[in-house]
């Protein structure tokens, strides 16, 4: 499904370069980021040649361009503002504000009852999340998105409105998504190297954003992070988008 989604995007928005290499470079970025994450399933930096030369799973995704299915767990403690005031000052300082929490499902279409539209449900969730939080994609200091495959990451740049419509390739090639770029994406290493423990993945993405907002992300810390977005999808189909802000 996601291999097809990525290739369809490039068909709709013609790219003159090597499409296989483009997606491999996205994976190269994520594997580079994972070297700074001690909790990542894979912490080895991979070269472009290693990624492109590995086992082909479904063109254009080779094995390193696919999410690492692994065991994992994540949890979040959510309290109201009034309850937060009863906690210690240290706990209050570490609090992160949930500025938006949106869940969408794929709209039913009589014309297509087989293949879910992963683009539609993410775009709907992102639109509602930005409106609920009162921020825009230009305000985000980091993004943890659902890169179950390298091809998925590319289309979600567009679906989350991190770039101009149709401009996902240009956005990536500008260097914006690297840790030192204007909109760092998957600083954790993403699902491709951090790991994809299925049910825990969504909260794991929230956890990563929270750590940056608290200044607790260690060597991969995005300095001065104030606002972050966490995104997760599940075929079936559902999408969750959370916008989190550093507490005052």
JSON list of C-alpha atoms in Angstrom, two decimals:
[
{"chain": "A", "resi": 1, "resn": "UNK", "atom": "CA", "xyz": [0.00, 0.00, 0.00]},
{"chain": "A", "resi": 2, "resn": "UNK", "atom": "CA", "xyz": [2.59, 2.58, 1.07]},
{"chain": "A", "resi": 3, "resn": "UNK", "atom": "CA", "xyz": [4.99, 1.77, -1.75]},
{"chain": "A", "resi": 4, "resn": "UNK", "atom": "CA", "xyz": [2.13, 2.51, -4.13]},
{"chain": "A", "resi": 5, "resn": "UNK", "atom": "CA", "xyz": [1.21, 5.69, -2.25]},
{"chain": "A", "resi": 6, "resn": "UNK", "atom": "CA", "xyz": [4.73, 7.05, -2.57]},
{"chain": "A", "resi": 7, "resn": "UNK", "atom": "CA", "xyz": [5.05, 6.25, -6.25]},
{"chain": "A", "resi": 8, "resn": "UNK", "atom": "CA", "xyz": [1.62, 7.71, -6.93]},
{"chain": "A", "resi": 9, "resn": "UNK", "atom": "CA", "xyz": [2.70, 10.96, -5.27]},
{"chain": "A", "resi": 10, "resn": "UNK", "atom": "CA", "xyz": [5.72, 11.24, -7.56]},
{"chain": "A", "resi": 11, "resn": "UNK", "atom": "CA", "xyz": [3.50, 10.45, -10.53]},
{"chain": "A", "resi": 12, "resn": "UNK", "atom": "CA", "xyz": [1.14, 13.29, -9.58]},
{"chain": "A", "resi": 13, "resn": "UNK", "atom": "CA", "xyz": [4.04, 15.64, -8.82]},
{"chain": "A", "resi": 14, "resn": "UNK", "atom": "CA", "xyz": [6.69, 14.76, -11.43]},
{"chain": "A", "resi": 15, "resn": "UNK", "atom": "CA", "xyz": [10.23, 14.38, -10.12]},
{"chain": "A", "resi": 16, "resn": "UNK", "atom": "CA", "xyz": [13.11, 14.49, -12.57]},
{"chain": "A", "resi": 17, "resn": "UNK", "atom": "CA", "xyz": [15.57, 12.73, -10.28]},
{"chain": "A", "resi": 18, "resn": "UNK", "atom": "CA", "xyz": [15.99, 9.08, -9.29]},
{"chain": "A", "resi": 19, "resn": "UNK", "atom": "CA", "xyz": [12.86, 8.13, -7.31]},
{"chain": "A", "resi": 20, "resn": "UNK", "atom": "CA", "xyz": [14.52, 5.08, -5.72]},
{"chain": "A", "resi": 21, "resn": "UNK", "atom": "CA", "xyz": [17.42, 7.20, -4.49]},
{"chain": "A", "resi": 22, "resn": "UNK", "atom": "CA", "xyz": [15.06, 9.92, -3.22]},
{"chain": "A", "resi": 23, "resn": "UNK", "atom": "CA", "xyz": [13.25, 7.53, -0.89]},
{"chain": "A", "resi": 24, "resn": "UNK", "atom": "CA", "xyz": [16.55, 5.95, 0.16]},
{"chain": "A", "resi": 25, "resn": "UNK", "atom": "CA", "xyz": [17.84, 9.39, 1.18]},
{"chain": "A", "resi": 26, "resn": "UNK", "atom": "CA", "xyz": [14.83, 9.83, 3.46]},
{"chain": "A", "resi": 27, "resn": "UNK", "atom": "CA", "xyz": [15.74, 6.53, 5.11]},
{"chain": "A", "resi": 28, "resn": "UNK", "atom": "CA", "xyz": [19.39, 7.59, 5.29]},
{"chain": "A", "resi": 29, "resn": "UNK", "atom": "CA", "xyz": [18.29, 10.67, 7.25]},
{"chain": "A", "resi": 30, "resn": "UNK", "atom": "CA", "xyz": [16.28, 8.62, 9.73]},
{"chain": "A", "resi": 31, "resn": "UNK", "atom": "CA", "xyz": [19.05, 6.08, 10.31]},
{"chain": "A", "resi": 32, "resn": "UNK", "atom": "CA", "xyz": [21.46, 8.96, 10.91]},
{"chain": "A", "resi": 33, "resn": "UNK", "atom": "CA", "xyz": [19.10, 10.44, 13.49]},
{"chain": "A", "resi": 34, "resn": "UNK", "atom": "CA", "xyz": [18.78, 7.10, 15.30]},
{"chain": "A", "resi": 35, "resn": "UNK", "atom": "CA", "xyz": [22.49, 7.08, 16.17]},
{"chain": "A", "resi": 36, "resn": "UNK", "atom": "CA", "xyz": [21.69, 9.70, 18.83]},
{"chain": "A", "resi": 37, "resn": "UNK", "atom": "CA", "xyz": [18.78, 7.71, 20.31]},
{"chain": "A", "resi": 38, "resn": "UNK", "atom": "CA", "xyz": [19.92, 5.06, 22.80]},
{"chain": "A", "resi": 39, "resn": "UNK", "atom": "CA", "xyz": [16.41, 3.55, 22.81]},
{"chain": "A", "resi": 40, "resn": "UNK", "atom": "CA", "xyz": [16.28, 2.99, 19.05]},
{"chain": "A", "resi": 41, "resn": "UNK", "atom": "CA", "xyz": [16.04, -0.57, 17.75]},
{"chain": "A", "resi": 42, "resn": "UNK", "atom": "CA", "xyz": [18.80, 0.22, 15.26]},
{"chain": "A", "resi": 43, "resn": "UNK", "atom": "CA", "xyz": [21.49, 2.73, 16.10]},
{"chain": "A", "resi": 44, "resn": "UNK", "atom": "CA", "xyz": [23.86, 2.05, 13.20]},
{"chain": "A", "resi": 45, "resn": "UNK", "atom": "CA", "xyz": [24.21, 4.80, 10.63]},
{"chain": "A", "resi": 46, "resn": "UNK", "atom": "CA", "xyz": [23.61, 3.40, 7.15]},
{"chain": "A", "resi": 47, "resn": "UNK", "atom": "CA", "xyz": [25.05, 4.76, 3.93]},
{"chain": "A", "resi": 48, "resn": "UNK", "atom": "CA", "xyz": [22.92, 5.44, 0.90]},
{"chain": "A", "resi": 49, "resn": "UNK", "atom": "CA", "xyz": [24.62, 2.56, -0.89]},
{"chain": "A", "resi": 50, "resn": "UNK", "atom": "CA", "xyz": [23.83, 0.14, 1.96]},
{"chain": "A", "resi": 51, "resn": "UNK", "atom": "CA", "xyz": [20.19, 1.16, 1.98]},
{"chain": "A", "resi": 52, "resn": "UNK", "atom": "CA", "xyz": [19.74, 0.90, -1.78]},
{"chain": "A", "resi": 53, "resn": "UNK", "atom": "CA", "xyz": [21.65, -2.37, -1.97]},
{"chain": "A", "resi": 54, "resn": "UNK", "atom": "CA", "xyz": [19.66, -4.18, 0.72]},
{"chain": "A", "resi": 55, "resn": "UNK", "atom": "CA", "xyz": [16.81, -6.63, 0.17]},
{"chain": "A", "resi": 56, "resn": "UNK", "atom": "CA", "xyz": [13.93, -5.18, -1.85]},
{"chain": "A", "resi": 57, "resn": "UNK", "atom": "CA", "xyz": [10.63, -5.58, 0.02]},
{"chain": "A", "resi": 58, "resn": "UNK", "atom": "CA", "xyz": [8.23, -3.70, -2.26]},
{"chain": "A", "resi": 59, "resn": "UNK", "atom": "CA", "xyz": [9.66, -1.21, -4.73]},
{"chain": "A", "resi": 60, "resn": "UNK", "atom": "CA", "xyz": [10.95, 1.33, -3.92]},
{"chain": "A", "resi": 61, "resn": "UNK", "atom": "CA", "xyz": [11.23, 0.26, -0.26]},
{"chain": "A", "resi": 62, "resn": "UNK", "atom": "CA", "xyz": [14.21, -1.91, 0.66]},
{"chain": "A", "resi": 63, "resn": "UNK", "atom": "CA", "xyz": [14.47, -3.49, 4.11]},
{"chain": "A", "resi": 64, "resn": "UNK", "atom": "CA", "xyz": [16.09, -0.47, 5.86]},
{"chain": "A", "resi": 65, "resn": "UNK", "atom": "CA", "xyz": [13.33, 1.73, 4.41]},
{"chain": "A", "resi": 66, "resn": "UNK", "atom": "CA", "xyz": [10.67, -0.32, 6.25]},
{"chain": "A", "resi": 67, "resn": "UNK", "atom": "CA", "xyz": [9.68, 0.10, 9.88]},
{"chain": "A", "resi": 68, "resn": "UNK", "atom": "CA", "xyz": [11.34, -2.15, 12.42]},
{"chain": "A", "resi": 69, "resn": "UNK", "atom": "CA", "xyz": [8.64, -4.32, 14.00]},
{"chain": "A", "resi": 70, "resn": "UNK", "atom": "CA", "xyz": [9.65, -4.71, 17.64]},
{"chain": "A", "resi": 71, "resn": "UNK", "atom": "CA", "xyz": [8.45, -4.99, 21.21]},
{"chain": "A", "resi": 72, "resn": "UNK", "atom": "CA", "xyz": [7.93, -1.78, 23.13]},
{"chain": "A", "resi": 73, "resn": "UNK", "atom": "CA", "xyz": [5.73, 0.11, 25.54]},
{"chain": "A", "resi": 74, "resn": "UNK", "atom": "CA", "xyz": [4.80, 3.72, 26.11]},
{"chain": "A", "resi": 75, "resn": "UNK", "atom": "CA", "xyz": [2.53, 5.56, 28.53]},
{"chain": "A", "resi": 76, "resn": "UNK", "atom": "CA", "xyz": [1.28, 9.07, 29.15]},
{"chain": "A", "resi": 77, "resn": "UNK", "atom": "CA", "xyz": [-0.20, 10.61, 32.29]},
{"chain": "A", "resi": 78, "resn": "UNK", "atom": "CA", "xyz": [-2.88, 13.15, 31.41]},
{"chain": "A", "resi": 79, "resn": "UNK", "atom": "CA", "xyz": [-4.29, 15.52, 34.03]},
{"chain": "A", "resi": 80, "resn": "UNK", "atom": "CA", "xyz": [-6.43, 18.63, 34.05]},
{"chain": "A", "resi": 81, "resn": "UNK", "atom": "CA", "xyz": [-5.05, 22.07, 34.85]},
{"chain": "A", "resi": 82, "resn": "UNK", "atom": "CA", "xyz": [-6.64, 21.98, 38.28]},
{"chain": "A", "resi": 83, "resn": "UNK", "atom": "CA", "xyz": [-5.06, 18.62, 39.15]},
{"chain": "A", "resi": 84, "resn": "UNK", "atom": "CA", "xyz": [-1.68, 19.83, 37.87]},
{"chain": "A", "resi": 85, "resn": "UNK", "atom": "CA", "xyz": [-1.73, 22.60, 40.46]},
{"chain": "A", "resi": 86, "resn": "UNK", "atom": "CA", "xyz": [-1.87, 19.99, 43.24]},
{"chain": "A", "resi": 87, "resn": "UNK", "atom": "CA", "xyz": [1.36, 18.34, 42.08]},
{"chain": "A", "resi": 88, "resn": "UNK", "atom": "CA", "xyz": [4.90, 19.27, 43.05]},
{"chain": "A", "resi": 89, "resn": "UNK", "atom": "CA", "xyz": [6.62, 22.28, 41.49]},
{"chain": "A", "resi": 90, "resn": "UNK", "atom": "CA", "xyz": [9.06, 19.94, 39.75]},
{"chain": "A", "resi": 91, "resn": "UNK", "atom": "CA", "xyz": [6.18, 18.00, 38.19]},
{"chain": "A", "resi": 92, "resn": "UNK", "atom": "CA", "xyz": [4.51, 21.24, 37.14]},
{"chain": "A", "resi": 93, "resn": "UNK", "atom": "CA", "xyz": [7.72, 22.40, 35.45]},
{"chain": "A", "resi": 94, "resn": "UNK", "atom": "CA", "xyz": [7.85, 19.18, 33.40]},
{"chain": "A", "resi": 95, "resn": "UNK", "atom": "CA", "xyz": [4.22, 19.40, 32.33]},
{"chain": "A", "resi": 96, "resn": "UNK", "atom": "CA", "xyz": [3.50, 19.60, 28.61]},
{"chain": "A", "resi": 97, "resn": "UNK", "atom": "CA", "xyz": [0.33, 21.20, 27.31]},
{"chain": "A", "resi": 98, "resn": "UNK", "atom": "CA", "xyz": [-1.84, 19.18, 24.93]},
{"chain": "A", "resi": 99, "resn": "UNK", "atom": "CA", "xyz": [-2.92, 21.98, 22.60]},
{"chain": "A", "resi": 100, "resn": "UNK", "atom": "CA", "xyz": [-4.68, 19.68, 20.16]},
{"chain": "A", "resi": 101, "resn": "UNK", "atom": "CA", "xyz": [-5.79, 16.06, 20.22]},
{"chain": "A", "resi": 102, "resn": "UNK", "atom": "CA", "xyz": [-7.52, 14.88, 17.06]},
{"chain": "A", "resi": 103, "resn": "UNK", "atom": "CA", "xyz": [-8.65, 11.45, 15.88]},
{"chain": "A", "resi": 104, "resn": "UNK", "atom": "CA", "xyz": [-10.04, 10.95, 12.39]},
{"chain": "A", "resi": 105, "resn": "UNK", "atom": "CA", "xyz": [-11.20, 7.96, 10.39]},
{"chain": "A", "resi": 106, "resn": "UNK", "atom": "CA", "xyz": [-11.18, 7.52, 6.65]},
{"chain": "A", "resi": 107, "resn": "UNK", "atom": "CA", "xyz": [-14.41, 8.88, 5.10]},
{"chain": "A", "resi": 108, "resn": "UNK", "atom": "CA", "xyz": [-16.54, 6.18, 3.52]},
{"chain": "A", "resi": 109, "resn": "UNK", "atom": "CA", "xyz": [-16.48, 6.24, -0.25]},
{"chain": "A", "resi": 110, "resn": "UNK", "atom": "CA", "xyz": [-18.81, 4.10, -2.32]},
{"chain": "A", "resi": 111, "resn": "UNK", "atom": "CA", "xyz": [-16.31, 4.20, -5.17]},
{"chain": "A", "resi": 112, "resn": "UNK", "atom": "CA", "xyz": [-13.58, 2.53, -3.13]},
{"chain": "A", "resi": 113, "resn": "UNK", "atom": "CA", "xyz": [-14.42, 0.06, -0.39]},
{"chain": "A", "resi": 114, "resn": "UNK", "atom": "CA", "xyz": [-11.05, -1.71, -0.44]},
{"chain": "A", "resi": 115, "resn": "UNK", "atom": "CA", "xyz": [-8.10, 0.67, -0.23]},
{"chain": "A", "resi": 116, "resn": "UNK", "atom": "CA", "xyz": [-8.14, 3.24, 2.61]},
{"chain": "A", "resi": 117, "resn": "UNK", "atom": "CA", "xyz": [-6.97, 6.74, 1.75]},
{"chain": "A", "resi": 118, "resn": "UNK", "atom": "CA", "xyz": [-4.08, 7.44, 4.13]},
{"chain": "A", "resi": 119, "resn": "UNK", "atom": "CA", "xyz": [-3.68, 10.90, 2.66]},
{"chain": "A", "resi": 120, "resn": "UNK", "atom": "CA", "xyz": [-7.24, 12.04, 3.38]},
{"chain": "A", "resi": 121, "resn": "UNK", "atom": "CA", "xyz": [-7.45, 11.01, 7.02]},
{"chain": "A", "resi": 122, "resn": "UNK", "atom": "CA", "xyz": [-4.05, 12.54, 7.89]},
{"chain": "A", "resi": 123, "resn": "UNK", "atom": "CA", "xyz": [-4.85, 15.79, 6.11]},
{"chain": "A", "resi": 124, "resn": "UNK", "atom": "CA", "xyz": [-8.21, 16.01, 7.90]},
{"chain": "A", "resi": 125, "resn": "UNK", "atom": "CA", "xyz": [-6.59, 15.39, 11.29]},
{"chain": "A", "resi": 126, "resn": "UNK", "atom": "CA", "xyz": [-3.84, 17.93, 10.67]},
{"chain": "A", "resi": 127, "resn": "UNK", "atom": "CA", "xyz": [-6.31, 20.60, 9.56]},
{"chain": "A", "resi": 128, "resn": "UNK", "atom": "CA", "xyz": [-8.41, 20.12, 12.68]},
{"chain": "A", "resi": 129, "resn": "UNK", "atom": "CA", "xyz": [-5.35, 19.98, 14.96]},
{"chain": "A", "resi": 130, "resn": "UNK", "atom": "CA", "xyz": [-3.89, 23.27, 13.70]},
{"chain": "A", "resi": 131, "resn": "UNK", "atom": "CA", "xyz": [-7.28, 24.92, 14.15]},
{"chain": "A", "resi": 132, "resn": "UNK", "atom": "CA", "xyz": [-7.75, 23.51, 17.65]},
{"chain": "A", "resi": 133, "resn": "UNK", "atom": "CA", "xyz": [-4.26, 24.50, 18.78]},
{"chain": "A", "resi": 134, "resn": "UNK", "atom": "CA", "xyz": [-4.30, 27.92, 17.15]},
{"chain": "A", "resi": 135, "resn": "UNK", "atom": "CA", "xyz": [-0.94, 27.30, 15.49]},
{"chain": "A", "resi": 136, "resn": "UNK", "atom": "CA", "xyz": [0.24, 26.53, 11.99]},
{"chain": "A", "resi": 137, "resn": "UNK", "atom": "CA", "xyz": [2.85, 24.17, 10.55]},
{"chain": "A", "resi": 138, "resn": "UNK", "atom": "CA", "xyz": [5.29, 27.08, 10.46]},
{"chain": "A", "resi": 139, "resn": "UNK", "atom": "CA", "xyz": [5.18, 27.16, 14.28]},
{"chain": "A", "resi": 140, "resn": "UNK", "atom": "CA", "xyz": [6.39, 23.58, 14.73]},
{"chain": "A", "resi": 141, "resn": "UNK", "atom": "CA", "xyz": [9.87, 23.03, 16.14]},
{"chain": "A", "resi": 142, "resn": "UNK", "atom": "CA", "xyz": [9.83, 19.30, 15.49]},
{"chain": "A", "resi": 143, "resn": "UNK", "atom": "CA", "xyz": [7.58, 16.58, 14.06]},
{"chain": "A", "resi": 144, "resn": "UNK", "atom": "CA", "xyz": [7.39, 12.87, 14.79]},
{"chain": "A", "resi": 145, "resn": "UNK", "atom": "CA", "xyz": [5.36, 11.36, 11.96]},
{"chain": "A", "resi": 146, "resn": "UNK", "atom": "CA", "xyz": [4.32, 7.83, 11.05]},
{"chain": "A", "resi": 147, "resn": "UNK", "atom": "CA", "xyz": [7.08, 6.74, 8.68]},
{"chain": "A", "resi": 148, "resn": "UNK", "atom": "CA", "xyz": [6.11, 3.08, 8.51]},
{"chain": "A", "resi": 149, "resn": "UNK", "atom": "CA", "xyz": [8.01, 3.20, 5.20]},
{"chain": "A", "resi": 150, "resn": "UNK", "atom": "CA", "xyz": [10.25, 5.82, 3.63]},
{"chain": "A", "resi": 151, "resn": "UNK", "atom": "CA", "xyz": [7.57, 6.37, 0.99]},
{"chain": "A", "resi": 152, "resn": "UNK", "atom": "CA", "xyz": [5.04, 7.20, 3.71]},
{"chain": "A", "resi": 153, "resn": "UNK", "atom": "CA", "xyz": [7.26, 9.91, 5.20]},
{"chain": "A", "resi": 154, "resn": "UNK", "atom": "CA", "xyz": [7.41, 11.80, 1.91]},
{"chain": "A", "resi": 155, "resn": "UNK", "atom": "CA", "xyz": [3.64, 11.97, 1.41]},
{"chain": "A", "resi": 156, "resn": "UNK", "atom": "CA", "xyz": [3.04, 12.94, 5.03]},
{"chain": "A", "resi": 157, "resn": "UNK", "atom": "CA", "xyz": [5.20, 16.05, 4.62]},
{"chain": "A", "resi": 158, "resn": "UNK", "atom": "CA", "xyz": [2.42, 17.19, 2.33]},
{"chain": "A", "resi": 159, "resn": "UNK", "atom": "CA", "xyz": [-0.47, 15.70, 4.31]},
{"chain": "A", "resi": 160, "resn": "UNK", "atom": "CA", "xyz": [0.67, 17.46, 7.50]},
{"chain": "A", "resi": 161, "resn": "UNK", "atom": "CA", "xyz": [1.07, 20.67, 5.46]},
{"chain": "A", "resi": 162, "resn": "UNK", "atom": "CA", "xyz": [4.74, 21.03, 6.35]},
{"chain": "A", "resi": 163, "resn": "UNK", "atom": "CA", "xyz": [5.30, 22.13, 2.76]},
{"chain": "A", "resi": 164, "resn": "UNK", "atom": "CA", "xyz": [3.39, 23.78, -0.05]},
{"chain": "A", "resi": 165, "resn": "UNK", "atom": "CA", "xyz": [0.85, 21.46, -1.75]},
{"chain": "A", "resi": 166, "resn": "UNK", "atom": "CA", "xyz": [2.79, 19.14, -4.02]},
{"chain": "A", "resi": 167, "resn": "UNK", "atom": "CA", "xyz": [6.10, 20.36, -2.62]},
{"chain": "A", "resi": 168, "resn": "UNK", "atom": "CA", "xyz": [7.19, 17.40, -0.48]},
{"chain": "A", "resi": 169, "resn": "UNK", "atom": "CA", "xyz": [10.24, 16.61, -2.61]},
{"chain": "A", "resi": 170, "resn": "UNK", "atom": "CA", "xyz": [11.50, 20.19, -2.59]},
{"chain": "A", "resi": 171, "resn": "UNK", "atom": "CA", "xyz": [10.84, 20.38, 1.15]},
{"chain": "A", "resi": 172, "resn": "UNK", "atom": "CA", "xyz": [12.96, 17.30, 1.83]},
{"chain": "A", "resi": 173, "resn": "UNK", "atom": "CA", "xyz": [15.73, 18.30, -0.56]},
{"chain": "A", "resi": 174, "resn": "UNK", "atom": "CA", "xyz": [16.01, 21.69, 1.14]},
{"chain": "A", "resi": 175, "resn": "UNK", "atom": "CA", "xyz": [17.38, 19.90, 4.22]},
{"chain": "A", "resi": 176, "resn": "UNK", "atom": "CA", "xyz": [14.44, 21.08, 6.35]},
{"chain": "A", "resi": 177, "resn": "UNK", "atom": "CA", "xyz": [13.74, 17.65, 7.83]},
{"chain": "A", "resi": 178, "resn": "UNK", "atom": "CA", "xyz": [17.20, 17.00, 9.25]},
{"chain": "A", "resi": 179, "resn": "UNK", "atom": "CA", "xyz": [17.87, 17.61, 12.95]},
{"chain": "A", "resi": 180, "resn": "UNK", "atom": "CA", "xyz": [19.52, 20.95, 12.15]},
{"chain": "A", "resi": 181, "resn": "UNK", "atom": "CA", "xyz": [16.87, 21.92, 9.58]},
{"chain": "A", "resi": 182, "resn": "UNK", "atom": "CA", "xyz": [13.95, 24.31, 9.83]},
{"chain": "A", "resi": 183, "resn": "UNK", "atom": "CA", "xyz": [11.41, 21.55, 10.59]},
{"chain": "A", "resi": 184, "resn": "UNK", "atom": "CA", "xyz": [13.18, 18.50, 12.02]},
{"chain": "A", "resi": 185, "resn": "UNK", "atom": "CA", "xyz": [11.25, 15.32, 11.26]},
{"chain": "A", "resi": 186, "resn": "UNK", "atom": "CA", "xyz": [11.71, 12.03, 13.12]},
{"chain": "A", "resi": 187, "resn": "UNK", "atom": "CA", "xyz": [14.71, 13.07, 15.18]},
{"chain": "A", "resi": 188, "resn": "UNK", "atom": "CA", "xyz": [14.15, 9.84, 17.12]},
{"chain": "A", "resi": 189, "resn": "UNK", "atom": "CA", "xyz": [15.08, 7.86, 14.02]},
{"chain": "A", "resi": 190, "resn": "UNK", "atom": "CA", "xyz": [11.46, 7.30, 13.10]},
{"chain": "A", "resi": 191, "resn": "UNK", "atom": "CA", "xyz": [9.71, 3.98, 12.86]},
{"chain": "A", "resi": 192, "resn": "UNK", "atom": "CA", "xyz": [12.33, 2.83, 10.36]},
{"chain": "A", "resi": 193, "resn": "UNK", "atom": "CA", "xyz": [15.07, 2.71, 12.99]},
{"chain": "A", "resi": 194, "resn": "UNK", "atom": "CA", "xyz": [13.58, 3.71, 16.35]},
{"chain": "A", "resi": 195, "resn": "UNK", "atom": "CA", "xyz": [11.13, 0.86, 15.89]},
{"chain": "A", "resi": 196, "resn": "UNK", "atom": "CA", "xyz": [7.42, 0.29, 15.34]},
{"chain": "A", "resi": 197, "resn": "UNK", "atom": "CA", "xyz": [5.90, -1.55, 18.33]},
{"chain": "A", "resi": 198, "resn": "UNK", "atom": "CA", "xyz": [2.45, -1.15, 16.75]},
{"chain": "A", "resi": 199, "resn": "UNK", "atom": "CA", "xyz": [0.08, -0.28, 19.63]},
{"chain": "A", "resi": 200, "resn": "UNK", "atom": "CA", "xyz": [2.77, 1.68, 21.49]},
{"chain": "A", "resi": 201, "resn": "UNK", "atom": "CA", "xyz": [3.90, 3.68, 18.46]},
{"chain": "A", "resi": 202, "resn": "UNK", "atom": "CA", "xyz": [1.50, 6.62, 18.82]},
{"chain": "A", "resi": 203, "resn": "UNK", "atom": "CA", "xyz": [2.36, 7.36, 22.44]},
{"chain": "A", "resi": 204, "resn": "UNK", "atom": "CA", "xyz": [6.04, 6.71, 21.71]},
{"chain": "A", "resi": 205, "resn": "UNK", "atom": "CA", "xyz": [5.89, 9.58, 19.21]},
{"chain": "A", "resi": 206, "resn": "UNK", "atom": "CA", "xyz": [4.21, 11.76, 21.84]},
{"chain": "A", "resi": 207, "resn": "UNK", "atom": "CA", "xyz": [6.93, 10.76, 24.33]},
{"chain": "A", "resi": 208, "resn": "UNK", "atom": "CA", "xyz": [9.65, 11.86, 21.92]},
{"chain": "A", "resi": 209, "resn": "UNK", "atom": "CA", "xyz": [8.10, 15.28, 21.37]},
{"chain": "A", "resi": 210, "resn": "UNK", "atom": "CA", "xyz": [7.57, 15.74, 25.12]},
{"chain": "A", "resi": 211, "resn": "UNK", "atom": "CA", "xyz": [11.23, 15.00, 25.82]},
{"chain": "A", "resi": 212, "resn": "UNK", "atom": "CA", "xyz": [12.32, 17.78, 23.49]},
{"chain": "A", "resi": 213, "resn": "UNK", "atom": "CA", "xyz": [9.84, 20.25, 24.96]},
{"chain": "A", "resi": 214, "resn": "UNK", "atom": "CA", "xyz": [11.23, 19.43, 28.42]},
{"chain": "A", "resi": 215, "resn": "UNK", "atom": "CA", "xyz": [14.82, 19.71, 27.25]},
{"chain": "A", "resi": 216, "resn": "UNK", "atom": "CA", "xyz": [15.44, 16.07, 28.17]},
{"chain": "A", "resi": 217, "resn": "UNK", "atom": "CA", "xyz": [16.28, 14.57, 24.77]},
{"chain": "A", "resi": 218, "resn": "UNK", "atom": "CA", "xyz": [20.02, 14.34, 25.31]},
{"chain": "A", "resi": 219, "resn": "UNK", "atom": "CA", "xyz": [22.32, 14.48, 22.29]},
{"chain": "A", "resi": 220, "resn": "UNK", "atom": "CA", "xyz": [19.41, 14.71, 19.85]},
{"chain": "A", "resi": 221, "resn": "UNK", "atom": "CA", "xyz": [17.79, 17.66, 21.66]},
{"chain": "A", "resi": 222, "resn": "UNK", "atom": "CA", "xyz": [16.20, 20.32, 19.45]},
{"chain": "A", "resi": 223, "resn": "UNK", "atom": "CA", "xyz": [17.32, 23.45, 21.25]},
{"chain": "A", "resi": 224, "resn": "UNK", "atom": "CA", "xyz": [14.59, 25.84, 22.33]},
{"chain": "A", "resi": 225, "resn": "UNK", "atom": "CA", "xyz": [11.76, 23.55, 21.23]},
{"chain": "A", "resi": 226, "resn": "UNK", "atom": "CA", "xyz": [8.40, 25.06, 22.16]},
{"chain": "A", "resi": 227, "resn": "UNK", "atom": "CA", "xyz": [5.86, 23.35, 19.90]},
{"chain": "A", "resi": 228, "resn": "UNK", "atom": "CA", "xyz": [5.83, 19.85, 18.43]},
{"chain": "A", "resi": 229, "resn": "UNK", "atom": "CA", "xyz": [3.52, 17.55, 16.50]},
{"chain": "A", "resi": 230, "resn": "UNK", "atom": "CA", "xyz": [3.06, 13.79, 16.90]},
{"chain": "A", "resi": 231, "resn": "UNK", "atom": "CA", "xyz": [1.31, 11.79, 14.17]},
{"chain": "A", "resi": 232, "resn": "UNK", "atom": "CA", "xyz": [0.20, 8.17, 13.96]},
{"chain": "A", "resi": 233, "resn": "UNK", "atom": "CA", "xyz": [-1.99, 6.21, 11.60]},
{"chain": "A", "resi": 234, "resn": "UNK", "atom": "CA", "xyz": [-3.46, 2.74, 11.55]},
{"chain": "A", "resi": 235, "resn": "UNK", "atom": "CA", "xyz": [-4.87, 1.05, 8.48]},
{"chain": "A", "resi": 236, "resn": "UNK", "atom": "CA", "xyz": [-8.49, 0.34, 9.08]},
{"chain": "A", "resi": 237, "resn": "UNK", "atom": "CA", "xyz": [-8.36, 3.36, 9.09]},
{"chain": "A", "resi": 238, "resn": "UNK", "atom": "CA", "xyz": [-7.62, 5.91, 11.79]},
{"chain": "A", "resi": 239, "resn": "UNK", "atom": "CA", "xyz": [-5.24, 8.82, 12.32]},
{"chain": "A", "resi": 240, "resn": "UNK", "atom": "CA", "xyz": [-4.20, 10.66, 15.45]},
{"chain": "A", "resi": 241, "resn": "UNK", "atom": "CA", "xyz": [-2.50, 14.06, 15.49]},
{"chain": "A", "resi": 242, "resn": "UNK", "atom": "CA", "xyz": [-1.39, 15.76, 18.70]},
{"chain": "A", "resi": 243, "resn": "UNK", "atom": "CA", "xyz": [0.10, 19.21, 18.97]},
{"chain": "A", "resi": 244, "resn": "UNK", "atom": "CA", "xyz": [2.06, 19.67, 22.18]},
{"chain": "A", "resi": 245, "resn": "UNK", "atom": "CA", "xyz": [3.48, 22.84, 23.69]},
{"chain": "A", "resi": 246, "resn": "UNK", "atom": "CA", "xyz": [6.01, 23.56, 26.38]},
{"chain": "A", "resi": 247, "resn": "UNK", "atom": "CA", "xyz": [4.24, 24.60, 29.56]},
{"chain": "A", "resi": 248, "resn": "UNK", "atom": "CA", "xyz": [4.71, 28.22, 30.63]}
]
